mmCIF file of the C-alpha atoms, coordinates in Angstrom:
data_MODEL
# 
_entry.id   MODEL 
# 
loop_
_atom_site.group_PDB 
_atom_site.id 
_atom_site.type_symbol 
_atom_site.label_atom_id 
_atom_site.label_alt_id 
_atom_site.label_comp_id 
_atom_site.label_asym_id 
_atom_site.label_entity_id 
_atom_site.label_seq_id 
_atom_site.pdbx_PDB_ins_code 
_atom_site.Cartn_x 
_atom_site.Cartn_y 
_atom_site.Cartn_z 
_atom_site.occupancy 
_atom_site.B_iso_or_equiv 
_atom_site.pdbx_formal_charge 
_atom_site.auth_seq_id 
_atom_site.auth_comp_id 
_atom_site.auth_asym_id 
_atom_site.auth_atom_id 
_atom_site.pdbx_PDB_model_num 
ATOM 1   C CA . MET A 1 1   ? 22.504  4.117   15.075 1.00 0.00 ? 1   MET A CA 1 
ATOM 2   C CA . LYS A 1 2   ? 18.885  4.104   15.363 1.00 0.00 ? 2   LYS A CA 1 
ATOM 3   C CA . LYS A 1 3   ? 16.959  0.797   16.044 1.00 0.00 ? 3   LYS A CA 1 
ATOM 4   C CA . GLY A 1 4   ? 13.255  0.448   15.562 1.00 0.00 ? 4   GLY A CA 1 
ATOM 5   C CA . ILE A 1 5   ? 10.520  -2.744  16.602 1.00 0.00 ? 5   ILE A CA 1 
ATOM 6   C CA . LEU A 1 6   ? 7.763   -2.600  14.488 1.00 0.00 ? 6   LEU A CA 1 
ATOM 7   C CA . PHE A 1 7   ? 4.586   -4.878  15.800 1.00 0.00 ? 7   PHE A CA 1 
ATOM 8   C CA . ASP A 1 8   ? 1.566   -6.680  14.507 1.00 0.00 ? 8   ASP A CA 1 
ATOM 9   C CA . LEU A 1 9   ? -1.689  -5.376  15.741 1.00 0.00 ? 9   LEU A CA 1 
ATOM 10  C CA . ASP A 1 10  ? -4.549  -7.669  15.977 1.00 0.00 ? 10  ASP A CA 1 
ATOM 11  C CA . GLY A 1 11  ? -2.843  -11.186 17.932 1.00 0.00 ? 11  GLY A CA 1 
ATOM 12  C CA . THR A 1 12  ? 0.785   -9.098  18.529 1.00 0.00 ? 12  THR A CA 1 
ATOM 13  C CA . LEU A 1 13  ? -0.452  -6.105  20.623 1.00 0.00 ? 13  LEU A CA 1 
ATOM 14  C CA . TRP A 1 14  ? -4.035  -7.688  21.769 1.00 0.00 ? 14  TRP A CA 1 
ATOM 15  C CA . ASP A 1 15  ? -7.288  -9.620  20.113 1.00 0.00 ? 15  ASP A CA 1 
ATOM 16  C CA . SER A 1 16  ? -9.878  -7.565  19.120 1.00 0.00 ? 16  SER A CA 1 
ATOM 17  C CA . SER A 1 17  ? -12.243 -10.188 17.826 1.00 0.00 ? 17  SER A CA 1 
ATOM 18  C CA . GLN A 1 18  ? -15.102 -10.107 19.723 1.00 0.00 ? 18  GLN A CA 1 
ATOM 19  C CA . ALA A 1 19  ? -15.129 -6.599  19.789 1.00 0.00 ? 19  ALA A CA 1 
ATOM 20  C CA . VAL A 1 20  ? -14.567 -6.349  15.995 1.00 0.00 ? 20  VAL A CA 1 
ATOM 21  C CA . VAL A 1 21  ? -17.700 -8.878  15.539 1.00 0.00 ? 21  VAL A CA 1 
ATOM 22  C CA . ASP A 1 22  ? -19.822 -7.360  18.034 1.00 0.00 ? 22  ASP A CA 1 
ATOM 23  C CA . SER A 1 23  ? -19.810 -4.028  15.527 1.00 0.00 ? 23  SER A CA 1 
ATOM 24  C CA . TRP A 1 24  ? -19.894 -5.537  12.018 1.00 0.00 ? 24  TRP A CA 1 
ATOM 25  C CA . ASN A 1 25  ? -23.205 -7.655  12.642 1.00 0.00 ? 25  ASN A CA 1 
ATOM 26  C CA . GLU A 1 26  ? -24.914 -4.284  14.575 1.00 0.00 ? 26  GLU A CA 1 
ATOM 27  C CA . ALA A 1 27  ? -23.168 -2.085  11.480 1.00 0.00 ? 27  ALA A CA 1 
ATOM 28  C CA . LEU A 1 28  ? -25.095 -4.996  8.985  1.00 0.00 ? 28  LEU A CA 1 
ATOM 29  C CA . ASP A 1 29  ? -28.425 -5.129  11.067 1.00 0.00 ? 29  ASP A CA 1 
ATOM 30  C CA . LYS A 1 30  ? -28.211 -0.936  11.847 1.00 0.00 ? 30  LYS A CA 1 
ATOM 31  C CA . PHE A 1 31  ? -27.413 -0.107  8.319  1.00 0.00 ? 31  PHE A CA 1 
ATOM 32  C CA . THR A 1 32  ? -28.028 -2.484  6.002  1.00 0.00 ? 32  THR A CA 1 
ATOM 33  C CA . ASP A 1 33  ? -30.708 -5.933  4.906  1.00 0.00 ? 33  ASP A CA 1 
ATOM 34  C CA . GLU A 1 34  ? -28.061 -7.676  4.189  1.00 0.00 ? 34  GLU A CA 1 
ATOM 35  C CA . PRO A 1 35  ? -28.358 -11.787 6.217  1.00 0.00 ? 35  PRO A CA 1 
ATOM 36  C CA . TYR A 1 36  ? -24.957 -11.748 7.178  1.00 0.00 ? 36  TYR A CA 1 
ATOM 37  C CA . ARG A 1 37  ? -23.568 -12.236 10.213 1.00 0.00 ? 37  ARG A CA 1 
ATOM 38  C CA . VAL A 1 38  ? -19.701 -13.119 11.705 1.00 0.00 ? 38  VAL A CA 1 
ATOM 39  C CA . THR A 1 39  ? -18.536 -15.280 14.088 1.00 0.00 ? 39  THR A CA 1 
ATOM 40  C CA . LYS A 1 40  ? -15.672 -15.026 16.334 1.00 0.00 ? 40  LYS A CA 1 
ATOM 41  C CA . GLU A 1 41  ? -14.236 -17.843 14.578 1.00 0.00 ? 41  GLU A CA 1 
ATOM 42  C CA . MET A 1 42  ? -14.689 -16.360 11.299 1.00 0.00 ? 42  MET A CA 1 
ATOM 43  C CA . MET A 1 43  ? -13.798 -12.923 12.670 1.00 0.00 ? 43  MET A CA 1 
ATOM 44  C CA . GLN A 1 44  ? -10.079 -14.868 13.682 1.00 0.00 ? 44  GLN A CA 1 
ATOM 45  C CA . GLY A 1 45  ? -9.768  -16.667 11.041 1.00 0.00 ? 45  GLY A CA 1 
ATOM 46  C CA . PHE A 1 46  ? -9.646  -13.121 8.592  1.00 0.00 ? 46  PHE A CA 1 
ATOM 47  C CA . MET A 1 47  ? -6.781  -11.820 10.521 1.00 0.00 ? 47  MET A CA 1 
ATOM 48  C CA . GLY A 1 48  ? -3.849  -10.058 9.147  1.00 0.00 ? 48  GLY A CA 1 
ATOM 49  C CA . LEU A 1 49  ? -5.947  -10.118 5.336  1.00 0.00 ? 49  LEU A CA 1 
ATOM 50  C CA . THR A 1 50  ? -6.313  -6.999  4.491  1.00 0.00 ? 50  THR A CA 1 
ATOM 51  C CA . MET A 1 51  ? -9.803  -5.413  4.334  1.00 0.00 ? 51  MET A CA 1 
ATOM 52  C CA . GLU A 1 52  ? -9.947  -6.457  0.723  1.00 0.00 ? 52  GLU A CA 1 
ATOM 53  C CA . GLU A 1 53  ? -9.866  -9.954  1.228  1.00 0.00 ? 53  GLU A CA 1 
ATOM 54  C CA . ILE A 1 54  ? -11.475 -10.357 3.819  1.00 0.00 ? 54  ILE A CA 1 
ATOM 55  C CA . GLY A 1 55  ? -14.943 -8.449  1.372  1.00 0.00 ? 55  GLY A CA 1 
ATOM 56  C CA . VAL A 1 56  ? -14.499 -10.875 -0.647 1.00 0.00 ? 56  VAL A CA 1 
ATOM 57  C CA . ARG A 1 57  ? -14.213 -13.985 0.888  1.00 0.00 ? 57  ARG A CA 1 
ATOM 58  C CA . PHE A 1 58  ? -17.294 -13.271 4.115  1.00 0.00 ? 58  PHE A CA 1 
ATOM 59  C CA . PHE A 1 59  ? -19.639 -11.565 1.102  1.00 0.00 ? 59  PHE A CA 1 
ATOM 60  C CA . CYS A 1 60  ? -18.594 -13.942 -1.508 1.00 0.00 ? 60  CYS A CA 1 
ATOM 61  C CA . ASN A 1 61  ? -22.000 -14.132 -3.055 1.00 0.00 ? 61  ASN A CA 1 
ATOM 62  C CA . GLU A 1 62  ? -22.010 -10.407 -3.962 1.00 0.00 ? 62  GLU A CA 1 
ATOM 63  C CA . THR A 1 63  ? -19.676 -8.607  -6.561 1.00 0.00 ? 63  THR A CA 1 
ATOM 64  C CA . LYS A 1 64  ? -17.793 -7.126  -6.252 1.00 0.00 ? 64  LYS A CA 1 
ATOM 65  C CA . GLU A 1 65  ? -18.355 -3.452  -5.152 1.00 0.00 ? 65  GLU A CA 1 
ATOM 66  C CA . ARG A 1 66  ? -21.610 -4.662  -3.368 1.00 0.00 ? 66  ARG A CA 1 
ATOM 67  C CA . ALA A 1 67  ? -18.589 -6.560  -1.344 1.00 0.00 ? 67  ALA A CA 1 
ATOM 68  C CA . LYS A 1 68  ? -16.698 -3.181  -0.817 1.00 0.00 ? 68  LYS A CA 1 
ATOM 69  C CA . GLU A 1 69  ? -19.278 -1.283  -0.150 1.00 0.00 ? 69  GLU A CA 1 
ATOM 70  C CA . LEU A 1 70  ? -20.741 -3.176  2.888  1.00 0.00 ? 70  LEU A CA 1 
ATOM 71  C CA . MET A 1 71  ? -16.852 -3.519  2.858  1.00 0.00 ? 71  MET A CA 1 
ATOM 72  C CA . GLU A 1 72  ? -16.928 0.336   4.090  1.00 0.00 ? 72  GLU A CA 1 
ATOM 73  C CA . ILE A 1 73  ? -19.515 0.334   5.981  1.00 0.00 ? 73  ILE A CA 1 
ATOM 74  C CA . CYS A 1 74  ? -17.802 -2.206  8.728  1.00 0.00 ? 74  CYS A CA 1 
ATOM 75  C CA . GLU A 1 75  ? -15.434 -0.469  8.400  1.00 0.00 ? 75  GLU A CA 1 
ATOM 76  C CA . LYS A 1 76  ? -16.085 3.169   8.760  1.00 0.00 ? 76  LYS A CA 1 
ATOM 77  C CA . TYR A 1 77  ? -18.721 1.953   12.199 1.00 0.00 ? 77  TYR A CA 1 
ATOM 78  C CA . GLU A 1 78  ? -15.511 -0.715  13.861 1.00 0.00 ? 78  GLU A CA 1 
ATOM 79  C CA . ASN A 1 79  ? -13.373 1.838   14.488 1.00 0.00 ? 79  ASN A CA 1 
ATOM 80  C CA . GLN A 1 80  ? -16.571 4.175   16.301 1.00 0.00 ? 80  GLN A CA 1 
ATOM 81  C CA . TYR A 1 81  ? -17.436 0.722   18.348 1.00 0.00 ? 81  TYR A CA 1 
ATOM 82  C CA . ILE A 1 82  ? -13.449 -0.290  18.687 1.00 0.00 ? 82  ILE A CA 1 
ATOM 83  C CA . GLU A 1 83  ? -12.607 3.617   20.166 1.00 0.00 ? 83  GLU A CA 1 
ATOM 84  C CA . SER A 1 84  ? -15.299 3.396   22.685 1.00 0.00 ? 84  SER A CA 1 
ATOM 85  C CA . HIS A 1 85  ? -15.368 -0.415  23.326 1.00 0.00 ? 85  HIS A CA 1 
ATOM 86  C CA . GLY A 1 86  ? -11.391 -1.269  23.048 1.00 0.00 ? 86  GLY A CA 1 
ATOM 87  C CA . GLY A 1 87  ? -10.336 -4.950  22.769 1.00 0.00 ? 87  GLY A CA 1 
ATOM 88  C CA . ILE A 1 88  ? -8.931  -7.506  24.889 1.00 0.00 ? 88  ILE A CA 1 
ATOM 89  C CA . LEU A 1 89  ? -5.463  -6.430  25.579 1.00 0.00 ? 89  LEU A CA 1 
ATOM 90  C CA . PHE A 1 90  ? -3.012  -8.593  26.212 1.00 0.00 ? 90  PHE A CA 1 
ATOM 91  C CA . GLU A 1 91  ? -1.049  -8.625  29.339 1.00 0.00 ? 91  GLU A CA 1 
ATOM 92  C CA . GLY A 1 92  ? 2.096   -6.732  29.641 1.00 0.00 ? 92  GLY A CA 1 
ATOM 93  C CA . VAL A 1 93  ? 1.081   -4.665  26.689 1.00 0.00 ? 93  VAL A CA 1 
ATOM 94  C CA . GLU A 1 94  ? 1.780   -1.033  28.583 1.00 0.00 ? 94  GLU A CA 1 
ATOM 95  C CA . ASP A 1 95  ? 4.997   -2.530  30.851 1.00 0.00 ? 95  ASP A CA 1 
ATOM 96  C CA . THR A 1 96  ? 6.839   -4.178  28.250 1.00 0.00 ? 96  THR A CA 1 
ATOM 97  C CA . LEU A 1 97  ? 6.193   -0.422  25.855 1.00 0.00 ? 97  LEU A CA 1 
ATOM 98  C CA . LYS A 1 98  ? 6.496   1.686   28.649 1.00 0.00 ? 98  LYS A CA 1 
ATOM 99  C CA . LYS A 1 99  ? 10.409  0.183   28.864 1.00 0.00 ? 99  LYS A CA 1 
ATOM 100 C CA . LEU A 1 100 ? 11.321  -0.318  25.382 1.00 0.00 ? 100 LEU A CA 1 
ATOM 101 C CA . LYS A 1 101 ? 10.980  3.176   25.050 1.00 0.00 ? 101 LYS A CA 1 
ATOM 102 C CA . GLU A 1 102 ? 13.118  4.141   28.235 1.00 0.00 ? 102 GLU A CA 1 
ATOM 103 C CA . GLN A 1 103 ? 16.046  1.018   26.270 1.00 0.00 ? 103 GLN A CA 1 
ATOM 104 C CA . GLY A 1 104 ? 15.782  4.022   23.457 1.00 0.00 ? 104 GLY A CA 1 
ATOM 105 C CA . TYR A 1 105 ? 13.833  1.523   21.018 1.00 0.00 ? 105 TYR A CA 1 
ATOM 106 C CA . PHE A 1 106 ? 11.673  3.501   17.743 1.00 0.00 ? 106 PHE A CA 1 
ATOM 107 C CA . LEU A 1 107 ? 7.665   1.794   17.607 1.00 0.00 ? 107 LEU A CA 1 
ATOM 108 C CA . CYS A 1 108 ? 5.881   1.612   15.425 1.00 0.00 ? 108 CYS A CA 1 
ATOM 109 C CA . ILE A 1 109 ? 2.731   -0.613  14.384 1.00 0.00 ? 109 ILE A CA 1 
ATOM 110 C CA . VAL A 1 110 ? 2.561   -1.821  10.612 1.00 0.00 ? 110 VAL A CA 1 
ATOM 111 C CA . SER A 1 111 ? -1.013  -3.734  9.723  1.00 0.00 ? 111 SER A CA 1 
ATOM 112 C CA . ASN A 1 112 ? -2.804  -4.599  7.003  1.00 0.00 ? 112 ASN A CA 1 
ATOM 113 C CA . CYS A 1 113 ? -6.765  -3.028  8.565  1.00 0.00 ? 113 CYS A CA 1 
ATOM 114 C CA . GLN A 1 114 ? -8.078  0.053   7.407  1.00 0.00 ? 114 GLN A CA 1 
ATOM 115 C CA . GLU A 1 115 ? -7.414  3.962   8.087  1.00 0.00 ? 115 GLU A CA 1 
ATOM 116 C CA . GLY A 1 116 ? -8.577  4.908   12.055 1.00 0.00 ? 116 GLY A CA 1 
ATOM 117 C CA . TYR A 1 117 ? -8.407  0.876   13.505 1.00 0.00 ? 117 TYR A CA 1 
ATOM 118 C CA . ILE A 1 118 ? -4.593  1.498   14.660 1.00 0.00 ? 118 ILE A CA 1 
ATOM 119 C CA . GLU A 1 119 ? -5.361  4.979   16.354 1.00 0.00 ? 119 GLU A CA 1 
ATOM 120 C CA . ALA A 1 120 ? -8.360  3.472   17.832 1.00 0.00 ? 120 ALA A CA 1 
ATOM 121 C CA . PHE A 1 121 ? -6.740  0.972   19.380 1.00 0.00 ? 121 PHE A CA 1 
ATOM 122 C CA . LEU A 1 122 ? -3.925  2.987   20.439 1.00 0.00 ? 122 LEU A CA 1 
ATOM 123 C CA . LYS A 1 123 ? -6.933  6.240   21.879 1.00 0.00 ? 123 LYS A CA 1 
ATOM 124 C CA . TYR A 1 124 ? -9.424  3.698   24.499 1.00 0.00 ? 124 TYR A CA 1 
ATOM 125 C CA . HIS A 1 125 ? -5.937  2.412   25.445 1.00 0.00 ? 125 HIS A CA 1 
ATOM 126 C CA . LYS A 1 126 ? -4.772  5.089   25.844 1.00 0.00 ? 126 LYS A CA 1 
ATOM 127 C CA . LEU A 1 127 ? -0.703  4.023   24.363 1.00 0.00 ? 127 LEU A CA 1 
ATOM 128 C CA . GLY A 1 128 ? -0.255  6.624   21.436 1.00 0.00 ? 128 GLY A CA 1 
ATOM 129 C CA . GLN A 1 129 ? 2.425   8.176   24.060 1.00 0.00 ? 129 GLN A CA 1 
ATOM 130 C CA . TYR A 1 130 ? 5.173   4.813   23.373 1.00 0.00 ? 130 TYR A CA 1 
ATOM 131 C CA . ILE A 1 131 ? 4.183   4.347   19.896 1.00 0.00 ? 131 ILE A CA 1 
ATOM 132 C CA . ASP A 1 132 ? 5.993   6.738   17.273 1.00 0.00 ? 132 ASP A CA 1 
ATOM 133 C CA . ASP A 1 133 ? 4.886   5.177   14.104 1.00 0.00 ? 133 ASP A CA 1 
ATOM 134 C CA . THR A 1 134 ? 2.442   4.201   12.626 1.00 0.00 ? 134 THR A CA 1 
ATOM 135 C CA . GLU A 1 135 ? 0.673   2.002   9.091  1.00 0.00 ? 135 GLU A CA 1 
ATOM 136 C CA . ASN A 1 136 ? -2.444  0.353   7.560  1.00 0.00 ? 136 ASN A CA 1 
ATOM 137 C CA . TYR A 1 137 ? -3.330  -0.879  4.448  1.00 0.00 ? 137 TYR A CA 1 
ATOM 138 C CA . GLY A 1 138 ? -6.159  1.124   4.339  1.00 0.00 ? 138 GLY A CA 1 
ATOM 139 C CA . ARG A 1 139 ? -4.315  4.002   4.129  1.00 0.00 ? 139 ARG A CA 1 
ATOM 140 C CA . THR A 1 140 ? -1.375  2.952   1.839  1.00 0.00 ? 140 THR A CA 1 
ATOM 141 C CA . GLY A 1 141 ? -3.951  0.547   -0.549 1.00 0.00 ? 141 GLY A CA 1 
ATOM 142 C CA . ARG A 1 142 ? -0.408  -1.647  0.053  1.00 0.00 ? 142 ARG A CA 1 
ATOM 143 C CA . ASP A 1 143 ? 0.246   -4.659  1.366  1.00 0.00 ? 143 ASP A CA 1 
ATOM 144 C CA . LYS A 1 144 ? 2.052   -5.065  4.485  1.00 0.00 ? 144 LYS A CA 1 
ATOM 145 C CA . ASP A 1 145 ? 6.127   -5.107  2.928  1.00 0.00 ? 145 ASP A CA 1 
ATOM 146 C CA . TYR A 1 146 ? 5.514   -2.236  1.212  1.00 0.00 ? 146 TYR A CA 1 
ATOM 147 C CA . ASN A 1 147 ? 4.457   -0.982  4.309  1.00 0.00 ? 147 ASN A CA 1 
ATOM 148 C CA . ILE A 1 148 ? 7.450   -2.921  6.643  1.00 0.00 ? 148 ILE A CA 1 
ATOM 149 C CA . ARG A 1 149 ? 10.075  -0.625  4.263  1.00 0.00 ? 149 ARG A CA 1 
ATOM 150 C CA . LEU A 1 150 ? 7.819   2.821   4.192  1.00 0.00 ? 150 LEU A CA 1 
ATOM 151 C CA . VAL A 1 151 ? 7.987   2.600   7.334  1.00 0.00 ? 151 VAL A CA 1 
ATOM 152 C CA . VAL A 1 152 ? 12.319  1.508   8.660  1.00 0.00 ? 152 VAL A CA 1 
ATOM 153 C CA . GLU A 1 153 ? 12.959  4.482   5.656  1.00 0.00 ? 153 GLU A CA 1 
ATOM 154 C CA . ARG A 1 154 ? 11.362  7.096   6.271  1.00 0.00 ? 154 ARG A CA 1 
ATOM 155 C CA . ASN A 1 155 ? 12.054  7.270   9.682  1.00 0.00 ? 155 ASN A CA 1 
ATOM 156 C CA . HIS A 1 156 ? 15.495  5.875   8.910  1.00 0.00 ? 156 HIS A CA 1 
ATOM 157 C CA . LEU A 1 157 ? 15.623  2.781   10.958 1.00 0.00 ? 157 LEU A CA 1 
ATOM 158 C CA . THR A 1 158 ? 19.108  1.497   10.893 1.00 0.00 ? 158 THR A CA 1 
ATOM 159 C CA . ASP A 1 159 ? 18.417  -1.747  12.099 1.00 0.00 ? 159 ASP A CA 1 
ATOM 160 C CA . ALA A 1 160 ? 14.543  -3.329  12.723 1.00 0.00 ? 160 ALA A CA 1 
ATOM 161 C CA . VAL A 1 161 ? 12.469  -6.133  13.413 1.00 0.00 ? 161 VAL A CA 1 
ATOM 162 C CA . TYR A 1 162 ? 9.598   -7.442  12.657 1.00 0.00 ? 162 TYR A CA 1 
ATOM 163 C CA . VAL A 1 163 ? 6.833   -8.597  15.228 1.00 0.00 ? 163 VAL A CA 1 
ATOM 164 C CA . GLY A 1 164 ? 3.793   -10.993 13.673 1.00 0.00 ? 164 GLY A CA 1 
ATOM 165 C CA . ASP A 1 165 ? 1.836   -13.879 14.925 1.00 0.00 ? 165 ASP A CA 1 
ATOM 166 C CA . ILE A 1 166 ? 0.903   -15.315 11.558 1.00 0.00 ? 166 ILE A CA 1 
ATOM 167 C CA . MET A 1 167 ? 2.271   -16.744 8.708  1.00 0.00 ? 167 MET A CA 1 
ATOM 168 C CA . GLY A 1 168 ? 1.718   -13.840 6.614  1.00 0.00 ? 168 GLY A CA 1 
ATOM 169 C CA . ASP A 1 169 ? 3.847   -11.652 8.846  1.00 0.00 ? 169 ASP A CA 1 
ATOM 170 C CA . TYR A 1 170 ? 6.830   -13.721 8.525  1.00 0.00 ? 170 TYR A CA 1 
ATOM 171 C CA . ASN A 1 171 ? 6.372   -13.744 4.511  1.00 0.00 ? 171 ASN A CA 1 
ATOM 172 C CA . SER A 1 172 ? 5.727   -9.852  4.638  1.00 0.00 ? 172 SER A CA 1 
ATOM 173 C CA . THR A 1 173 ? 8.823   -9.417  6.751  1.00 0.00 ? 173 THR A CA 1 
ATOM 174 C CA . MET A 1 174 ? 11.116  -12.053 4.730  1.00 0.00 ? 174 MET A CA 1 
ATOM 175 C CA . LYS A 1 175 ? 9.674   -10.108 1.708  1.00 0.00 ? 175 LYS A CA 1 
ATOM 176 C CA . ALA A 1 176 ? 11.379  -7.310  3.432  1.00 0.00 ? 176 ALA A CA 1 
ATOM 177 C CA . GLY A 1 177 ? 14.228  -8.055  4.357  1.00 0.00 ? 177 GLY A CA 1 
ATOM 178 C CA . LEU A 1 178 ? 13.684  -8.146  7.675  1.00 0.00 ? 178 LEU A CA 1 
ATOM 179 C CA . PRO A 1 179 ? 13.778  -10.151 10.909 1.00 0.00 ? 179 PRO A CA 1 
ATOM 180 C CA . PHE A 1 180 ? 11.559  -11.632 12.437 1.00 0.00 ? 180 PHE A CA 1 
ATOM 181 C CA . ILE A 1 181 ? 9.891   -12.160 15.720 1.00 0.00 ? 181 ILE A CA 1 
ATOM 182 C CA . HIS A 1 182 ? 7.546   -14.941 15.765 1.00 0.00 ? 182 HIS A CA 1 
ATOM 183 C CA . ALA A 1 183 ? 4.371   -13.573 18.954 1.00 0.00 ? 183 ALA A CA 1 
ATOM 184 C CA . ALA A 1 184 ? 3.358   -17.339 19.271 1.00 0.00 ? 184 ALA A CA 1 
ATOM 185 C CA . TYR A 1 185 ? 0.916   -16.814 22.220 1.00 0.00 ? 185 TYR A CA 1 
ATOM 186 C CA . GLY A 1 186 ? -1.307  -14.948 18.747 1.00 0.00 ? 186 GLY A CA 1 
ATOM 187 C CA . PHE A 1 187 ? -3.365  -16.507 15.699 1.00 0.00 ? 187 PHE A CA 1 
ATOM 188 C CA . GLY A 1 188 ? -0.748  -18.184 14.324 1.00 0.00 ? 188 GLY A CA 1 
ATOM 189 C CA . THR A 1 189 ? 2.498   -20.390 13.531 1.00 0.00 ? 189 THR A CA 1 
ATOM 190 C CA . VAL A 1 190 ? 5.646   -20.005 11.141 1.00 0.00 ? 190 VAL A CA 1 
ATOM 191 C CA . PRO A 1 191 ? 8.443   -22.057 10.248 1.00 0.00 ? 191 PRO A CA 1 
ATOM 192 C CA . GLU A 1 192 ? 10.245  -23.915 13.369 1.00 0.00 ? 192 GLU A CA 1 
ATOM 193 C CA . GLY A 1 193 ? 12.854  -22.218 14.821 1.00 0.00 ? 193 GLY A CA 1 
ATOM 194 C CA . THR A 1 194 ? 11.904  -18.985 13.408 1.00 0.00 ? 194 THR A CA 1 
ATOM 195 C CA . PRO A 1 195 ? 13.303  -16.311 16.953 1.00 0.00 ? 195 PRO A CA 1 
ATOM 196 C CA . LYS A 1 196 ? 9.436   -17.028 19.533 1.00 0.00 ? 196 LYS A CA 1 
ATOM 197 C CA . ILE A 1 197 ? 8.210   -15.289 22.439 1.00 0.00 ? 197 ILE A CA 1 
ATOM 198 C CA . MET A 1 198 ? 5.619   -17.151 24.311 1.00 0.00 ? 198 MET A CA 1 
ATOM 199 C CA . ASP A 1 199 ? 4.282   -13.799 26.193 1.00 0.00 ? 199 ASP A CA 1 
ATOM 200 C CA . ILE A 1 200 ? 5.381   -10.135 25.574 1.00 0.00 ? 200 ILE A CA 1 
ATOM 201 C CA . CYS A 1 201 ? 7.050   -9.023  28.310 1.00 0.00 ? 201 CYS A CA 1 
ATOM 202 C CA . GLU A 1 202 ? 9.536   -11.064 26.493 1.00 0.00 ? 202 GLU A CA 1 
ATOM 203 C CA . LEU A 1 203 ? 10.738  -9.275  23.768 1.00 0.00 ? 203 LEU A CA 1 
ATOM 204 C CA . PRO A 1 204 ? 13.218  -6.845  25.763 1.00 0.00 ? 204 PRO A CA 1 
ATOM 205 C CA . GLU A 1 205 ? 15.383  -9.710  25.991 1.00 0.00 ? 205 GLU A CA 1 
ATOM 206 C CA . LYS A 1 206 ? 14.961  -11.452 23.025 1.00 0.00 ? 206 LYS A CA 1 
ATOM 207 C CA . VAL A 1 207 ? 14.822  -7.989  20.818 1.00 0.00 ? 207 VAL A CA 1 
ATOM 208 C CA . ARG A 1 208 ? 18.683  -7.919  21.987 1.00 0.00 ? 208 ARG A CA 1 
ATOM 209 C CA . SER A 1 209 ? 19.573  -11.055 20.686 1.00 0.00 ? 209 SER A CA 1 
ATOM 210 C CA . VAL A 1 210 ? 17.838  -10.579 17.141 1.00 0.00 ? 210 VAL A CA 1 
ATOM 211 C CA . LEU A 1 211 ? 19.419  -7.170  16.538 1.00 0.00 ? 211 LEU A CA 1 
ATOM 212 C CA . ASN A 1 212 ? 22.654  -7.324  18.489 1.00 0.00 ? 212 ASN A CA 1 
# 
């Protein structure tokens, strides 16, 4: 038996919203003449969306082509900024990942982010030793349910659970056919009665009850 835990990133392992806001505004200042500015509240509302969806919403007055161009500028700068500045790692994340690895779980991150974002997170917070695989929308161009199934299948996981914080995570997990644990300390809500944790440190015990 090979048991895996797949994690969402934003709102589940950390809060990078302020760092992303700062990086986007710097990128727009440095590399464009556009008047757009993003706030933390706006960015938290974007969490969980694909980069294409964010571009359409944020640069709503631009053509699709120009919105894509501006998003690529922001994404590239964001990865560099995150790698050097990091974000707010939720308390207990590293200890929990370490404990889960010691218990024999295969750990992955599956996010709707751009390529390079997860790697920047892992590098800044020095957590790469705990994560066995990653996948993202930027690399595959596919929705999260597809990427969840992809990670499960290519790693030959016999049992797996997804941990996320918003309704989009829940819906994607249901579509992928996996059980779901709600990181209720994150940015969103899911249907009542869904298994949940109020603190990341509760995860090892909760996983045992969900997968066993």
